PDB file of C-alpha atoms in Angstrom:
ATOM      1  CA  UNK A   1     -24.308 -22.987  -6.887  1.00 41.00           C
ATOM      2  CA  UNK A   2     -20.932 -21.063  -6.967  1.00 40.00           C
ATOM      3  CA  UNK A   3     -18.253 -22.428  -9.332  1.00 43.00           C
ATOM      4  CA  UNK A   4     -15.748 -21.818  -6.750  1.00 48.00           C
ATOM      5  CA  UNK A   5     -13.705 -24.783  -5.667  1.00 56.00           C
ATOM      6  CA  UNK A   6     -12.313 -24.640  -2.314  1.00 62.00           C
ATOM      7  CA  UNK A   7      -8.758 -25.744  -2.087  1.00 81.00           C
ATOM      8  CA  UNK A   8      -7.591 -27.126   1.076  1.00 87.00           C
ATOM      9  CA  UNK A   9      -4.490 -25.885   3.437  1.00 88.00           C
ATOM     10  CA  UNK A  10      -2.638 -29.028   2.565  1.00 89.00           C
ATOM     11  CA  UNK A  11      -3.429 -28.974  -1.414  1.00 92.00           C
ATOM     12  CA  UNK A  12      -1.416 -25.198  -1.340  1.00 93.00           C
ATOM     13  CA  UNK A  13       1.041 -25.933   0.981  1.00 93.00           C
ATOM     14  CA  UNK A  14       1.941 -29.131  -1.492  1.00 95.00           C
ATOM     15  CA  UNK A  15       1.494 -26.430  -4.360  1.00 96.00           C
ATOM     16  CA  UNK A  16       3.629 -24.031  -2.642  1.00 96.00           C
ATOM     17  CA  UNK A  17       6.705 -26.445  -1.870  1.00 96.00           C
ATOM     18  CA  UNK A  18       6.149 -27.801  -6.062  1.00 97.00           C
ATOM     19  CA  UNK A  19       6.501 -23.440  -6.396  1.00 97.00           C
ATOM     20  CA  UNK A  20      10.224 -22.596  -4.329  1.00 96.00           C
ATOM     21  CA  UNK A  21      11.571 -26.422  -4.875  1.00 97.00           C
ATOM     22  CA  UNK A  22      11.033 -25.669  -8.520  1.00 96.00           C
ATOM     23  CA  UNK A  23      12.801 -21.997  -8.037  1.00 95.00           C
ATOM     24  CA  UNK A  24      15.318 -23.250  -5.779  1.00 95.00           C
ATOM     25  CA  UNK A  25      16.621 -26.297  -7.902  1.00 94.00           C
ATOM     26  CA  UNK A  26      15.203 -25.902 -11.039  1.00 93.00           C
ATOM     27  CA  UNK A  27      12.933 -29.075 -11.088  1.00 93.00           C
ATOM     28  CA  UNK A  28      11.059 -30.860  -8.354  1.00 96.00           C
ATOM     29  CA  UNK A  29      10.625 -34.797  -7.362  1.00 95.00           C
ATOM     30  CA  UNK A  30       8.565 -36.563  -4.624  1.00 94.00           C
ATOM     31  CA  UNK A  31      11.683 -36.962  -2.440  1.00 95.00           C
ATOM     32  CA  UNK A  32      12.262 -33.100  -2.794  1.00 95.00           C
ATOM     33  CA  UNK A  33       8.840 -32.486  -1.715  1.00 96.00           C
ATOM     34  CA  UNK A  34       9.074 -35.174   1.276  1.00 96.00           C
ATOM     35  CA  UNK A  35      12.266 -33.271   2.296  1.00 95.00           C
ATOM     36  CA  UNK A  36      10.481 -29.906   2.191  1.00 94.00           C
ATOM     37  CA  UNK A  37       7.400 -30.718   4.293  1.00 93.00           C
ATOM     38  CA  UNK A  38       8.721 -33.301   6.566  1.00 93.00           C
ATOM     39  CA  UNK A  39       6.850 -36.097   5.750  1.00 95.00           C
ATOM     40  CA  UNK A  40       6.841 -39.407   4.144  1.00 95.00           C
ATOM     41  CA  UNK A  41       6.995 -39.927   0.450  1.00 94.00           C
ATOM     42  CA  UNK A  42       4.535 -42.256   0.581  1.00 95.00           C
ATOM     43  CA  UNK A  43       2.189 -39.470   1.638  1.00 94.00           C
ATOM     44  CA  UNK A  44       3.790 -36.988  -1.059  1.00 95.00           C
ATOM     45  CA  UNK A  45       2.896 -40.239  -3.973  1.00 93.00           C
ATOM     46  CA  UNK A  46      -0.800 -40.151  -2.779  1.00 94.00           C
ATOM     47  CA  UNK A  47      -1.005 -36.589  -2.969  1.00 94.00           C
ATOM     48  CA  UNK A  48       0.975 -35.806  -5.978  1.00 95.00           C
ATOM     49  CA  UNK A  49      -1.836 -39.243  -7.532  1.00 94.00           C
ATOM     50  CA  UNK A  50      -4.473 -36.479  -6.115  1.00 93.00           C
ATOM     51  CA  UNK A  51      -3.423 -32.833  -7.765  1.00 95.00           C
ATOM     52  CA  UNK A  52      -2.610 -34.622 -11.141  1.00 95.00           C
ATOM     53  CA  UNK A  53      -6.325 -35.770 -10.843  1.00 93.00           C
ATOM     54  CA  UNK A  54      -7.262 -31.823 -10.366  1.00 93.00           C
ATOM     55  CA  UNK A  55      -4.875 -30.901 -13.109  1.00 95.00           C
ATOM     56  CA  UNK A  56      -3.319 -28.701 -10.596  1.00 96.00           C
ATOM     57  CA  UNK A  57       0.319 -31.185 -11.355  1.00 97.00           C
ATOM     58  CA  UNK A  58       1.885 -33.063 -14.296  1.00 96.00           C
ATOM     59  CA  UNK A  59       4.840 -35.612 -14.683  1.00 95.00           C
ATOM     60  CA  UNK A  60       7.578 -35.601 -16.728  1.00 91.00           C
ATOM     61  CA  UNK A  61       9.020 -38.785 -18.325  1.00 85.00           C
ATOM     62  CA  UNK A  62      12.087 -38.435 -15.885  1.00 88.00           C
ATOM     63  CA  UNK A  63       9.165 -38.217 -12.727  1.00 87.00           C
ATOM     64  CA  UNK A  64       9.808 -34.684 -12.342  1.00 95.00           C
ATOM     65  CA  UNK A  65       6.717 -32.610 -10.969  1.00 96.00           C
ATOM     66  CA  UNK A  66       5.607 -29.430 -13.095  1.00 96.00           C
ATOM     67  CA  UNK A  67       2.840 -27.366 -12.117  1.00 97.00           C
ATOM     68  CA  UNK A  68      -0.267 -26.575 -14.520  1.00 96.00           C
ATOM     69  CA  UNK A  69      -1.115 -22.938 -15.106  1.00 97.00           C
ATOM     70  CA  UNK A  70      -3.926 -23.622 -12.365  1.00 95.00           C
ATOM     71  CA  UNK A  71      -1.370 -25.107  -9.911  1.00 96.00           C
ATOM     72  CA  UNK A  72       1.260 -22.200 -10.620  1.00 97.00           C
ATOM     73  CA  UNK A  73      -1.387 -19.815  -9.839  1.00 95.00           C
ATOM     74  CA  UNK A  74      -2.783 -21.141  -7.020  1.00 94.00           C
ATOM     75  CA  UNK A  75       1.086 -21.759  -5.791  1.00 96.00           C
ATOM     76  CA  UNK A  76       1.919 -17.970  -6.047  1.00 96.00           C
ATOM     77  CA  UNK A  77      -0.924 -16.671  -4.590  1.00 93.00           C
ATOM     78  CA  UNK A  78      -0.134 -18.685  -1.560  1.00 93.00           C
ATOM     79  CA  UNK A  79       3.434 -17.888  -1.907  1.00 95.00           C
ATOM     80  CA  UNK A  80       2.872 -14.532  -2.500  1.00 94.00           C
ATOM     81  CA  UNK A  81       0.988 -13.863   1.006  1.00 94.00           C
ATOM     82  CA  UNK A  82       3.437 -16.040   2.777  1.00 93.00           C
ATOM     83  CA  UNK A  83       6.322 -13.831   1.605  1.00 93.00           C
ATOM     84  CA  UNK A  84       3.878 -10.483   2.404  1.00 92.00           C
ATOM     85  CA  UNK A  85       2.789 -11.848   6.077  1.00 93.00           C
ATOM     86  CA  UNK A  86       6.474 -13.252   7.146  1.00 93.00           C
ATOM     87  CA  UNK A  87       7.841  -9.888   5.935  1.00 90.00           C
ATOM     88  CA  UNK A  88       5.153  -7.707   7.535  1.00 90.00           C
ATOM     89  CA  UNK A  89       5.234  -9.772  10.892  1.00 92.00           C
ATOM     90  CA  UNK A  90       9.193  -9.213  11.008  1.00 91.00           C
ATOM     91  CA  UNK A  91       9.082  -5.774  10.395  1.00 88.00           C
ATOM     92  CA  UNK A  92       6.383  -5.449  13.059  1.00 90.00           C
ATOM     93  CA  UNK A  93       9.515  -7.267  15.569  1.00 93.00           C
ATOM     94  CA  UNK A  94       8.105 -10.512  15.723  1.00 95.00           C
ATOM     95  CA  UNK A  95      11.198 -12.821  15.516  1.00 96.00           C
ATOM     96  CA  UNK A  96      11.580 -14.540  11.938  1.00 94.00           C
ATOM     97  CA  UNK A  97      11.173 -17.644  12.814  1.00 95.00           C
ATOM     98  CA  UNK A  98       7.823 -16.783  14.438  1.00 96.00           C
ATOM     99  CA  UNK A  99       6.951 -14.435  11.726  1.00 94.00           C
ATOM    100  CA  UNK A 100       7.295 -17.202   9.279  1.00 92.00           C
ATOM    101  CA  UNK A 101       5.687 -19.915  11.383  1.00 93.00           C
ATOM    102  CA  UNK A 102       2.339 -17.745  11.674  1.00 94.00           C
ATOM    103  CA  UNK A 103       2.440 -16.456   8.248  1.00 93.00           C
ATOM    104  CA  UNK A 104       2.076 -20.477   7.069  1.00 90.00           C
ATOM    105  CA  UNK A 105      -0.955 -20.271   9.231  1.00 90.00           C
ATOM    106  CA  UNK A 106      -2.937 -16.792   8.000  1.00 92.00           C
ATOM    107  CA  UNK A 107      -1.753 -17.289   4.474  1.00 90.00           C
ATOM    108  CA  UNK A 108      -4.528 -19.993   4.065  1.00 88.00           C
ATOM    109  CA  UNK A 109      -6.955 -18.527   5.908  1.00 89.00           C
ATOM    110  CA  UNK A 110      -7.012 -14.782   4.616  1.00 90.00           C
ATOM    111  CA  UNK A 111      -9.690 -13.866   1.920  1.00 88.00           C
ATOM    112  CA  UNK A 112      -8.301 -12.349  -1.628  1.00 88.00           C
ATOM    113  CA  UNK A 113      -9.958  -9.597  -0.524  1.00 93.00           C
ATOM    114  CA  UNK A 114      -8.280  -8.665   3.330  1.00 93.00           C
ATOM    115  CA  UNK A 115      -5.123  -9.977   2.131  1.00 92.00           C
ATOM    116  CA  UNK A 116      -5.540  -6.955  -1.233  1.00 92.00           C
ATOM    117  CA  UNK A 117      -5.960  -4.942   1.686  1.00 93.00           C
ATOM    118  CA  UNK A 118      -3.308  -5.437   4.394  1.00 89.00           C
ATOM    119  CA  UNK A 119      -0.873  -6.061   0.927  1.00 89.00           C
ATOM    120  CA  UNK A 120      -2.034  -1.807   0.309  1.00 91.00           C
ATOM    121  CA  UNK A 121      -1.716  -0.916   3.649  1.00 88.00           C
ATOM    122  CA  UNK A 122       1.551  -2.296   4.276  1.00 84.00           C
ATOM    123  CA  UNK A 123       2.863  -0.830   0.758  1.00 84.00           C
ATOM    124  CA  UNK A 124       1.223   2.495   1.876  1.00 86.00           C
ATOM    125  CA  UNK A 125       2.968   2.170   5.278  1.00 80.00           C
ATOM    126  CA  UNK A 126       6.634   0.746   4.087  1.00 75.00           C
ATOM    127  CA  UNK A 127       8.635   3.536   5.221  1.00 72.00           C
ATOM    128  CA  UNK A 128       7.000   3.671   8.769  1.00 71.00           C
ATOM    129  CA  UNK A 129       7.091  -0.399   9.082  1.00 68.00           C
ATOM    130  CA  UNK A 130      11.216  -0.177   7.582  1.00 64.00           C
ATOM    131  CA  UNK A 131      11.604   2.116  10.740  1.00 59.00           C
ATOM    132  CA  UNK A 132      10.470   0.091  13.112  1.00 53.00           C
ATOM    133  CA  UNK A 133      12.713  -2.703  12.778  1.00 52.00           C
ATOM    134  CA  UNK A 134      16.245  -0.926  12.520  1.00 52.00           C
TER     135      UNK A 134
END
């Protein structure tokens, strides 16, 4: 049985928003997280009750959300392919808004592994892809 624990689309997208709320502002609440994803705060309370049960969250006494070491890294990881696959679609042409619309979509699906390997190919390729778009 493989100690890997599968983390579902919603649990990083939650753990991304905690990530760039939490570099945009400097602290993150449920109502900044509601904002973020477009959705209720009521379902932002039952998932925030749900990721502290992981350990991937923790509150402060003033309600503020913090990510764990296992939350941060699971929110960077998913950050950092979002960033790589909005970037690499633009440059490519694909409008941004497009670009970043898709990359929300492959950035959960893509395997450590493919994503280690488009990530080398496009920093192999920067110069050629920077061309493209200018």
């Amino acid at each position: 049985r493989s100690n890997i624990m599968v983390i579902s689309e919603s649990v990083e997208d939650y753990l991304e928003s905690i990530l760039v709320l939490q570099e945009k502002n400097g602290y993150v609440r449920s109502v900044d997280i509601a904002n973020h994803l477009e959705i209720s705060k009521a379902s932002v309370s039952i998932a925030m009750k749900n990721l502290k049960e992981n350990k991937f969250v923790k509150f402060a006494d003033n309600h503020e959300i913090k990510l764990t070491p296992t939350g941060l890294e699971i929110a960077k990881s998913v950050y950092e392919k979002h960033l790589m696959f909005s970037e690499f679609f633009y440059k490519l042409g694909v409008p941004k808004d497009i670009a970043t619309r898709d990359a929300c979509k492959i950035e959960h699906a893509v395997s450590k592994t493919t994503f280690n390997a488009i990530k080398s190919f496009v920093q192999k390729h920067s110069c050629e892809l920077n061309s493209n778009n200018e």
